[in-house]
Coordinates of C-alpha atoms and ligand atoms in Angstrom, one line a residue:
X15 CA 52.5 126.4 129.1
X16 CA 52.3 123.4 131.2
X17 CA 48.9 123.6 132.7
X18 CA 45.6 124.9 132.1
X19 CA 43.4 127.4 133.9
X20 CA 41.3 124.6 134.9
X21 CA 44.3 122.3 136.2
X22 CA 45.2 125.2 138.8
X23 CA 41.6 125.2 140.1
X24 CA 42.1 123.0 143.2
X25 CA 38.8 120.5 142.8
X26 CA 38.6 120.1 139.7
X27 CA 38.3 116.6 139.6
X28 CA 34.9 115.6 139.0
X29 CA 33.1 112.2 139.2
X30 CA 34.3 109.1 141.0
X31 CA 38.0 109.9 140.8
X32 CA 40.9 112.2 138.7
X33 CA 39.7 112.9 135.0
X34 CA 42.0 110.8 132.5
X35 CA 43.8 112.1 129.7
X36 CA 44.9 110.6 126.6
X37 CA 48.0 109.0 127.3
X38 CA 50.4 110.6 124.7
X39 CA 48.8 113.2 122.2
X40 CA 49.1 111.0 119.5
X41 CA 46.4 109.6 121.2
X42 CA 44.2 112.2 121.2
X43 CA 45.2 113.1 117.6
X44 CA 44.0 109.0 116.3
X45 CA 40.7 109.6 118.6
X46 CA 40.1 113.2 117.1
X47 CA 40.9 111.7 113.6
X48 CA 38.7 108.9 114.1
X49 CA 36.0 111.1 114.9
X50 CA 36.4 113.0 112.4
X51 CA 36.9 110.1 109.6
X52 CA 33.6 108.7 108.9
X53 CA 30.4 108.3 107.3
X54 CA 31.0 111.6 106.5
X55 CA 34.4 111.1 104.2
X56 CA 33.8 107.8 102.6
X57 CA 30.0 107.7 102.0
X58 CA 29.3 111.3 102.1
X59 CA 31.9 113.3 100.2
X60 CA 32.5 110.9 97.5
X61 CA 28.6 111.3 96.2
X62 CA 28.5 114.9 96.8
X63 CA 31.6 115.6 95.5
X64 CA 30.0 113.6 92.5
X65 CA 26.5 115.4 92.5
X66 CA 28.5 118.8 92.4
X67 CA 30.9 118.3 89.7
X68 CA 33.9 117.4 91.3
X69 CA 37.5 119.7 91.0
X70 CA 36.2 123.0 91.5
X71 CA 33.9 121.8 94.1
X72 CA 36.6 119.8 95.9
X73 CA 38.7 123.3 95.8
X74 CA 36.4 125.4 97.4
X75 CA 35.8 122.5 100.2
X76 CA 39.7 122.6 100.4
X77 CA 39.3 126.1 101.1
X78 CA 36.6 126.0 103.9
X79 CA 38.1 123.2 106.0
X80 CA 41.6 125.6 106.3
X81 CA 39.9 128.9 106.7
X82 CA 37.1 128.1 108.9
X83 CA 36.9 124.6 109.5
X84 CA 40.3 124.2 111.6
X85 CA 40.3 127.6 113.0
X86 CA 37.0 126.2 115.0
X87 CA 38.8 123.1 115.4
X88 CA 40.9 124.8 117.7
X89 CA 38.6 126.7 119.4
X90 CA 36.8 123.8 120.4
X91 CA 39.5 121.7 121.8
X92 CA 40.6 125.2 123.8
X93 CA 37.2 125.3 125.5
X94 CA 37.6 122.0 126.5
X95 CA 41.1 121.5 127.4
X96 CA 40.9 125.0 129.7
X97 CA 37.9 123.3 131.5
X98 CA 38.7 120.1 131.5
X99 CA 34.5 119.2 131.7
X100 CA 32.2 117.4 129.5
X101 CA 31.0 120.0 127.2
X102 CA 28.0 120.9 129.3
X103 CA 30.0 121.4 132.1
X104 CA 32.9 122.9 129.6
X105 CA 31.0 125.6 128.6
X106 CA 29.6 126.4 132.1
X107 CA 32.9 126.7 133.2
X108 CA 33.9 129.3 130.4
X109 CA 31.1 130.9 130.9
X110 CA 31.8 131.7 134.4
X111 CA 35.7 132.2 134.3
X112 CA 34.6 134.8 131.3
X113 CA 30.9 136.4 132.2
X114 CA 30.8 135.5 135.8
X115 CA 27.1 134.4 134.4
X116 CA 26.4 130.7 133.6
X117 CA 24.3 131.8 130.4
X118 CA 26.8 130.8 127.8
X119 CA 26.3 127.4 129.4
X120 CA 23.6 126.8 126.7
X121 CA 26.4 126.0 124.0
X122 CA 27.5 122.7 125.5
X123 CA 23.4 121.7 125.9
X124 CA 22.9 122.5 122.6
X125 CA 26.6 120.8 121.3
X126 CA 25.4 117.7 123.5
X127 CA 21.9 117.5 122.1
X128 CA 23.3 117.9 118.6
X129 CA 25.8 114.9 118.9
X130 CA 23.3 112.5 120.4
X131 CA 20.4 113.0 117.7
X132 CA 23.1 112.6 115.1
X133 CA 24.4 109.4 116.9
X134 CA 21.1 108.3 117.1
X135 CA 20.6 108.2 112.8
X136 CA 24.5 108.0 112.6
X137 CA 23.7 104.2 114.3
X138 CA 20.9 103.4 111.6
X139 CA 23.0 104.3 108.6
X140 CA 26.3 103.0 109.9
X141 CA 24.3 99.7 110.3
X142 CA 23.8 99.2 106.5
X143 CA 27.3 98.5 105.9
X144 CA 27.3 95.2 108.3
X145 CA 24.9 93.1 106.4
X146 CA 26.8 94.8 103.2
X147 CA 29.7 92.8 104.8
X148 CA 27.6 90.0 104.7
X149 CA 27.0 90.3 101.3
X150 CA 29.9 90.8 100.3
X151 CA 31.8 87.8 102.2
X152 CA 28.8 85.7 100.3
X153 CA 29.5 86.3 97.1
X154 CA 25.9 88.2 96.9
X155 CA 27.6 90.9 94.3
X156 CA 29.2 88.5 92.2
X157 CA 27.1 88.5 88.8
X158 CA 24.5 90.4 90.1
X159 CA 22.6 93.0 87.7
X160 CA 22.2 96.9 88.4
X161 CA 18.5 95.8 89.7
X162 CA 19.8 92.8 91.9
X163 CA 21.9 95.3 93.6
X164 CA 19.6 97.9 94.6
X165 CA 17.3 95.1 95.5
X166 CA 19.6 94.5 97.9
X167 CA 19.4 97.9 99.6
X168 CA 15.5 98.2 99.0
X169 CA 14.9 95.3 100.7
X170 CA 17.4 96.5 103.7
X171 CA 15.7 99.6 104.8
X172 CA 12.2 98.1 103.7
X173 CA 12.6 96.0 106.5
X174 CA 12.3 97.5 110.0
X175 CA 12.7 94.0 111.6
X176 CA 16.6 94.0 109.6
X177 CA 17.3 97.6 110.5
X178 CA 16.6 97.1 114.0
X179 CA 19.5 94.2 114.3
X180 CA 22.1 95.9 112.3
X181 CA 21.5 99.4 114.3
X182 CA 21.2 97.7 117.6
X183 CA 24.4 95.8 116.8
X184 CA 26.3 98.6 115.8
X185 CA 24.8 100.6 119.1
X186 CA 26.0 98.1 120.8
X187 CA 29.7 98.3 119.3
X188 CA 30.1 101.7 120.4
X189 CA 28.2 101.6 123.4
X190 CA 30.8 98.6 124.9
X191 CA 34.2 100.2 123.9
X192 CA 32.4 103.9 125.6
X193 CA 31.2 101.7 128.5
X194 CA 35.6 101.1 129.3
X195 CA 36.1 104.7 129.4
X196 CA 38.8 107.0 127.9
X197 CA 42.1 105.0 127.6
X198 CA 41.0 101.3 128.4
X199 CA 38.1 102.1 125.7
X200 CA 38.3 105.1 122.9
X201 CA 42.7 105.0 123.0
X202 CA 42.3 101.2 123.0
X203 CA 40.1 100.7 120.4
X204 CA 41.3 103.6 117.6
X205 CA 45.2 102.8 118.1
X206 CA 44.3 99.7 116.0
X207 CA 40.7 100.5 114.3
X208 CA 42.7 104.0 112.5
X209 CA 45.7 101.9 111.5
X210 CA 43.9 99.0 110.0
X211 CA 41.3 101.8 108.3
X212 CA 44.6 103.8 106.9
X213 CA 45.7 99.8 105.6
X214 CA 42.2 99.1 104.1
X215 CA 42.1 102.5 102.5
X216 CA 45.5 102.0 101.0
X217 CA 44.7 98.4 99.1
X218 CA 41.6 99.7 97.5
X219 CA 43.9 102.4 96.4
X220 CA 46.7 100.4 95.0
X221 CA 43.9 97.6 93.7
X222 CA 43.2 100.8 91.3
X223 CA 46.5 102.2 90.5
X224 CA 46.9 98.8 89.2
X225 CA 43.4 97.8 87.6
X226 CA 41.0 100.9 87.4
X227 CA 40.7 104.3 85.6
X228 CA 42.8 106.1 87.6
X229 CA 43.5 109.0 85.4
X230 CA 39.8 109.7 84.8
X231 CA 39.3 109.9 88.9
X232 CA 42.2 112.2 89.5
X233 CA 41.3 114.3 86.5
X234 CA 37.2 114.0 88.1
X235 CA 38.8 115.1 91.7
X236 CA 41.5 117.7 90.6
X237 CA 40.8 119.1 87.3
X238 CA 38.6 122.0 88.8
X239 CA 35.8 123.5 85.9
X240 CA 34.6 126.6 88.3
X241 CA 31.3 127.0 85.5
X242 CA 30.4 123.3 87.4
X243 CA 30.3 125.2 91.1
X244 CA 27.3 126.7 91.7
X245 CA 26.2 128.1 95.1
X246 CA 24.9 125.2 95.8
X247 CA 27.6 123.3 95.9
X248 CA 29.1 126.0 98.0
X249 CA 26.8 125.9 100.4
X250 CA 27.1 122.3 100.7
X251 CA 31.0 122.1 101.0
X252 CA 30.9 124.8 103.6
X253 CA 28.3 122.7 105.8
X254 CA 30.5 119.5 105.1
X255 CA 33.1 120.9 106.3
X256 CA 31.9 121.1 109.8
X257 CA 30.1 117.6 109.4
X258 CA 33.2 115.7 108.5
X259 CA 35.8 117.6 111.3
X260 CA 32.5 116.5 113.7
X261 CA 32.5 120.1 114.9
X262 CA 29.9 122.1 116.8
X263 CA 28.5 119.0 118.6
X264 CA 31.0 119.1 121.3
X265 CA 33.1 116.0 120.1
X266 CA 36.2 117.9 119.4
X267 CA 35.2 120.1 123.2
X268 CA 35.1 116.6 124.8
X269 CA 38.4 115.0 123.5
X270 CA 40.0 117.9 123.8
X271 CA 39.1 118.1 127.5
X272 CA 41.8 114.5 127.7
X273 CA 44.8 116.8 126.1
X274 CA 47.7 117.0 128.0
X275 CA 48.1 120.4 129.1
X276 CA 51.2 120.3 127.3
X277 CA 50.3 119.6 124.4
X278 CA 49.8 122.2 121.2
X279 CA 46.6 122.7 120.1
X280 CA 47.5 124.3 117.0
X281 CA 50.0 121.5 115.9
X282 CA 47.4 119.1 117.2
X283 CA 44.5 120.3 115.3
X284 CA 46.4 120.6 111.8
X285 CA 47.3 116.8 112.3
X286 CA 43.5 116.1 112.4
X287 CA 42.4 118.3 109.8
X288 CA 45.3 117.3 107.2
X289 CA 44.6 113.2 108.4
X290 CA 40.9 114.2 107.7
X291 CA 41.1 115.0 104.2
X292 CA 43.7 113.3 102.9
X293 CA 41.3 110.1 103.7
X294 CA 38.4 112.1 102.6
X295 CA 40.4 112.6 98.7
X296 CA 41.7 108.8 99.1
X297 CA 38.0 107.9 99.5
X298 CA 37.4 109.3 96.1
X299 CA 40.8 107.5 95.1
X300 CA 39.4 104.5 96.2
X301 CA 36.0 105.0 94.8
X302 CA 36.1 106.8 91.3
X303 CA 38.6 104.8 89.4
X304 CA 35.8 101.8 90.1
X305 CA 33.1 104.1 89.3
X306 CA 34.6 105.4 86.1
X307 CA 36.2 101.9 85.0
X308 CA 33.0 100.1 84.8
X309 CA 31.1 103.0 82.9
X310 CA 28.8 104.1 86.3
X311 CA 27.3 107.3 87.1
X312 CA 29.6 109.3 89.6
X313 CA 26.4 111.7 90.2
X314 CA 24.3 109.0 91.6
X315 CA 23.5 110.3 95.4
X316 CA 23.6 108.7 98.7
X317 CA 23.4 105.6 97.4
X318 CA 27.0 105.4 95.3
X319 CA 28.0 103.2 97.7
X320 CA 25.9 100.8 98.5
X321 CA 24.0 100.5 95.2
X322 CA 26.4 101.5 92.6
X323 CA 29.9 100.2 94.1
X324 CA 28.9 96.8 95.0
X325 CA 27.4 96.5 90.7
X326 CA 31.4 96.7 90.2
X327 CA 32.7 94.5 93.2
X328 CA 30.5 92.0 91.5
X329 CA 32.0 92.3 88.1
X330 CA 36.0 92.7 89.1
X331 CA 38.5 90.4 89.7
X332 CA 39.0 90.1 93.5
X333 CA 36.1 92.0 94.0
X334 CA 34.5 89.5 97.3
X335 CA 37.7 90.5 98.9
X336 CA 37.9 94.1 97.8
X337 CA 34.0 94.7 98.5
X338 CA 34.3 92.8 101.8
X339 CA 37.4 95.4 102.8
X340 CA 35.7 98.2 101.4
X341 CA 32.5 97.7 104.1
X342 CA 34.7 96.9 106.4
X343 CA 36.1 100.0 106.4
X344 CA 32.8 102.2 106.3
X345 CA 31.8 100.3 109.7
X346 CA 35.3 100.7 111.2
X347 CA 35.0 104.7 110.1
X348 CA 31.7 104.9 111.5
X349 CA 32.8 103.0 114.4
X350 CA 35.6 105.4 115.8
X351 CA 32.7 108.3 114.8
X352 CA 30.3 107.1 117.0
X353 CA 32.4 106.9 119.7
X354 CA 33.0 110.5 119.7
X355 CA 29.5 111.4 119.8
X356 CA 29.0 109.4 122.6
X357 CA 31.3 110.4 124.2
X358 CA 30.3 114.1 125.3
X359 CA 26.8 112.7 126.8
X360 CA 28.9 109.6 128.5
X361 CA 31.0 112.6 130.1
X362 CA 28.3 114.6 131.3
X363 CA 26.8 111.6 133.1
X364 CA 29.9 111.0 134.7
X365 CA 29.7 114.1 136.0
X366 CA 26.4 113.8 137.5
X367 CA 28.0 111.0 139.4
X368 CA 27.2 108.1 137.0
X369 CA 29.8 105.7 137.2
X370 CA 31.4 105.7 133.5
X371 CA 29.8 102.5 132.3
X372 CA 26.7 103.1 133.6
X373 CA 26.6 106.5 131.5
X374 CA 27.6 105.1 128.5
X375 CA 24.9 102.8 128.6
X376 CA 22.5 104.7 129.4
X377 CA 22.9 107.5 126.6
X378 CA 23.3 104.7 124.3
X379 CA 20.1 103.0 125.2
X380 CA 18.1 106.5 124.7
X381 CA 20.1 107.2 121.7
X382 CA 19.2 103.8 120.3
X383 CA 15.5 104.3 121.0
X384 CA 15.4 107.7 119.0
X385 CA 17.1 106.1 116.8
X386 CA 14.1 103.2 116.3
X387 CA 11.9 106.4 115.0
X388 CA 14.7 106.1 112.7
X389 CA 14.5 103.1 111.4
X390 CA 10.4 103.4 111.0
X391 CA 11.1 106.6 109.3
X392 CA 12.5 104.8 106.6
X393 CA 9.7 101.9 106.0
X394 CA 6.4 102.0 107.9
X395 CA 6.4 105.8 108.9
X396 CA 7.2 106.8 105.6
X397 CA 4.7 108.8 105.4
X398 CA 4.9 109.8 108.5
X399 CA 5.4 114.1 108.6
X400 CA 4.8 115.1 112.2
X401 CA 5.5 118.9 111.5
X402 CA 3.6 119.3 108.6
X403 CA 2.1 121.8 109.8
X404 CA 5.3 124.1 109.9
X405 CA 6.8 125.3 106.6
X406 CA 10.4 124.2 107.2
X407 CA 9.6 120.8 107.5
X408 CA 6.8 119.8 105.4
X409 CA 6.1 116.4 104.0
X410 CA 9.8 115.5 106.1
X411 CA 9.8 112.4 108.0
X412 CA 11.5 111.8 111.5
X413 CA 14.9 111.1 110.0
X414 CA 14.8 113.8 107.4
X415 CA 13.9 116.1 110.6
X416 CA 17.0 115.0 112.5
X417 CA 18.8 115.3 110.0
X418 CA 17.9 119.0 109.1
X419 CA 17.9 119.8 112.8
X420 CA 21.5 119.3 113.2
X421 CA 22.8 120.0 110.0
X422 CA 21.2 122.9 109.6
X423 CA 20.0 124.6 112.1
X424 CA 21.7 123.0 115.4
X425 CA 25.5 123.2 113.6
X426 CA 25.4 126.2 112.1
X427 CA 23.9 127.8 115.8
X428 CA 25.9 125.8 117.8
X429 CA 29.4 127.0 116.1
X430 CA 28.1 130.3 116.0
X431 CA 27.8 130.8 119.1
X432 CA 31.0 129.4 120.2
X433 CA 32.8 131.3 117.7
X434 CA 31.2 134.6 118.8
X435 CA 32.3 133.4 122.4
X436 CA 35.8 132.6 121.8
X437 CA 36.2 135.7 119.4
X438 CA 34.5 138.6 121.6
X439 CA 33.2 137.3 124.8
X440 CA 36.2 135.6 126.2
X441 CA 39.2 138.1 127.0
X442 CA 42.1 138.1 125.0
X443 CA 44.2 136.7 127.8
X444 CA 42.6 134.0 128.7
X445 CA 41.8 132.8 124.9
X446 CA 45.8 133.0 124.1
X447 CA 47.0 131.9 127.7
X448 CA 44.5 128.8 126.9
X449 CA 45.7 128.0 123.2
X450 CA 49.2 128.6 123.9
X451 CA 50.3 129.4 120.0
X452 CA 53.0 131.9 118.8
X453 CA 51.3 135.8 118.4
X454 CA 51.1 135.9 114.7
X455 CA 49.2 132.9 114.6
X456 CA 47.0 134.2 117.4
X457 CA 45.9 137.3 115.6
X458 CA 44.8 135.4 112.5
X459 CA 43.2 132.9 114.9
X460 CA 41.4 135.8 116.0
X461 CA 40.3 138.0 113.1
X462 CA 38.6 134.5 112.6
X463 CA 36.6 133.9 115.1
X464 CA 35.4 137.2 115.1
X465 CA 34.4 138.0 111.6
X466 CA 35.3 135.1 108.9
X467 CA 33.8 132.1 110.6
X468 CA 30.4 134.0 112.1
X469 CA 29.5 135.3 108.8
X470 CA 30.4 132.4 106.6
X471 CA 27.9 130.3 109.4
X472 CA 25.2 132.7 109.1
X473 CA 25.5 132.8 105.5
X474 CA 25.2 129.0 105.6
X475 CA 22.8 129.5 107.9
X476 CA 20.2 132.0 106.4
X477 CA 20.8 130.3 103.1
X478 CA 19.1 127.1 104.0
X479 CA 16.0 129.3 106.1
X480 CA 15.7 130.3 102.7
X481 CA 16.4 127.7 100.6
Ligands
LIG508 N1 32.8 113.5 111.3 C1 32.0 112.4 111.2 C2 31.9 112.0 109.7 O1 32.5 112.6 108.9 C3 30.7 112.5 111.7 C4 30.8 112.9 113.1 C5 31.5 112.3 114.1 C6 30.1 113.9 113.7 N2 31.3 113.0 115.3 C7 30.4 114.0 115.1 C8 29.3 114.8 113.2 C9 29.9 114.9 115.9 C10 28.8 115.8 114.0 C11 29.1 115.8 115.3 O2 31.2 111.0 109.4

């Protein structure tokens, strides 16, 4: 298959000129990777993976990122590679080709929507690892008591004055490499930023192979104890499975749209998936050993990492240079995220005849304002609960509304649907023509998106209505 449905449409170019694509799939495979590499692996799975036990949990998460996790993988790069659009325009385009209707058009508004309110916390929290940089480089952990530490952070997000620089400055690091475009900004910037992250993660690693408890932290991540896995922590490695691949918010529709029409999708996506968790389980390499080896509390919640990692940095040899890599890397991971969510709102500008820069800035710009609600949300509208009123979010704050918005009702909806649309709406021509894989493969591709991934979303899904 050497071209896609959309590459025969004459027109098809969009905007101020031709569409780019990635220059060479490995490309698109270190973008897709460093979307997917973030927040979500190196803050987010290390302390969930410690709230819920570890091994068994870390099993069953194994288990929903092959079976459902890259499946949809591949169905999103599809839609966008077949229409070659932003994913507003992506799904549109599908739509048509398939319905002859424009209805299914509402996936990409709400994929779109979804990435830009999670870009627009994404920026607040990714901005508590520069001045942890700072910290770091200072010498601030060196010494410094249990308290001292998570003075440190109290003081951070008690300010709305710090907040606002570190978000704005991290807005502003995604917002200029966007502004550049495909290739002279996104392949420019992650064919050294995914590199220098794999390097980083690597040291911390062998700094513990060499120094840490090692064997309790492999034993913690591997050893699985299934009475420790409740449904719970089920329901939570199924939702952060489509969190940390960045799926259903159009990121993986959007790069996917740059793939050469050569390239394989299947082969492609694997890459990603595998890249994604291997860095996901090196994170807890990287993070255990230190947490076990200086007798602290692998349970201890979003804030392992910046409250109870930085109590050892301060105590271990090295540790200014090892804490100072170690935020690095969570602002370099966050970095190549951010992008990606950017990205499908950038596109979608373009196409309403933006020039590219002009797009990026402008989505950033709104994106950083939402994201100043953010920042209050954490200090001075603390006690701020604008939906009160309505059962599902009482007593939540702006952030903690975002945040359930998109993780659990925008996600789950958003994948959903595309599922269902890939699996029954779309004919099976056109979905195999577009993924170009060998027919066994298809068929369980299929059986997929038709049953497994729609009811394990809406179990996700009805779970947390309930819960
Ligand atoms: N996958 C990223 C992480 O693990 C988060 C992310 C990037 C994301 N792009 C996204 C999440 C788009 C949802 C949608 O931190």
């Amino acid at each position: 298959m050497s071209t896609t449905a959309a590459d025969a449409v004459s027109g098809v170019t969009t905007g101020a000129g031709a569409r780019p694509t990635w220059s060479t799939r490995l490309a698109f495979i270190l973008a897709a990777a460093g979307s997917s590499v973030g927040l979500g692996n190196i803050w987010k799975f290390p302390y969930i993976t410690g709230e819920y036990g570890g091994g068994a949990f870390v099993l069953f998460y194994l288990g929903c990122i092959a079976a459902i996790g890259l499946p949809v993988m591949m169905t999103e790069v599809m839609l966008g590679r077949r229409a070659r659009r932003s994913p507003i325009g992506a799904m549109r385009y599908n739509s048509e080709t398939e319905t002859g209707g424009h209805r299914w058009g509402v996936v990409g508004i709400i994929a779109t929507v979804t990435a830009f309110i999670i870009l627009s916390f994404y920026s607040v929290v990714a901005g508590w690892a520069l001045p942890f940089v700072v910290h770091a480089v200072g010498g601030a952990f060196t010494g410094a008591s249990a308290e001292e530490i998570g003075g440190l952070f109290g003081s951070l997000v008690s300010s709305p004055g710090e907040l606002t620089i570190w978000h704005t400055l991290f807005m502003l690091l995604t917002v200029g490499v966007s502004a550049a475009g495909v290739r002279a900004g996104v392949e420019r910037a992650v064919r050294w930023l995914m590199p220098a992250l794999a390097v980083m993660l690597l040291m911390l690693v062998g700094y513990n192979v060499a120094n840490g408890a090692m064997g309790e932290a492999v034993a913690f991540l591997f050893q699985p104890d299934f009475s420790k896995l409740s449904a719970e922590g089920m329901l939570a490695a199924m939702g952060h499975s489509f969190f940390t691949l960045s799926l259903a918010s159009g990121a993986m529709m959007a790069y996917g749209s740059y793939l050469p029409g050569n390239a394989s999708i299947a082969r492609a996506s694997v890459t990603v998936a595998i890249m994604d968790t291997v860095i996901a389980l090196t994170a807890g390499l990287a993070i255990f050993p230190i947490v076990f080896g200086n007798g602290l509390e692998p349970g201890a919640g979003p804030g392992l990492v910046f409250q109870t990692l930085p109590i050892a940095f301060g105590k271990m040899p090295g540790g200014v240079f090892f804490g100072t890599l170690f935020f690095v890397l969570l602002v370099v991971a966050a970095w190549t995220s951010s992008l990606s969510m950017l990205e499908s709102q950038a596109a979608w500008l373009e196409e309403k005849g933006l020039s590219r820069s002009t797009g990026a800035i402008v989505a950033g710009v709104a994106a950083w304002l939402v994201g100043m609600t953010t920042v209050f949300s954490l200090n001075i509208w603390s006690d701020f609960a604008p939906l009160d009123a309505v059962p599902m979010f009482e007593g939540k704050t702006l952030f903690d509304i975002y945040d359930f918005l998109t993780a659990n009702i925008f996600m789950p909806l958003g994948g959903l649907l595309m599922a269902v649309f890939a699996g029954w709406v779309m004919s099976r021509k056109a979905s195999a023509e577009a993924l170009g894989m060998p027919e066994w493969l298809y068929r369980v591709w299929l059986v997929i998106m038709r049953f497994v991934a729609p009811a394990a979303i809406l179990v996700i899904f009805v779970a947390n209505f309930a819960g």
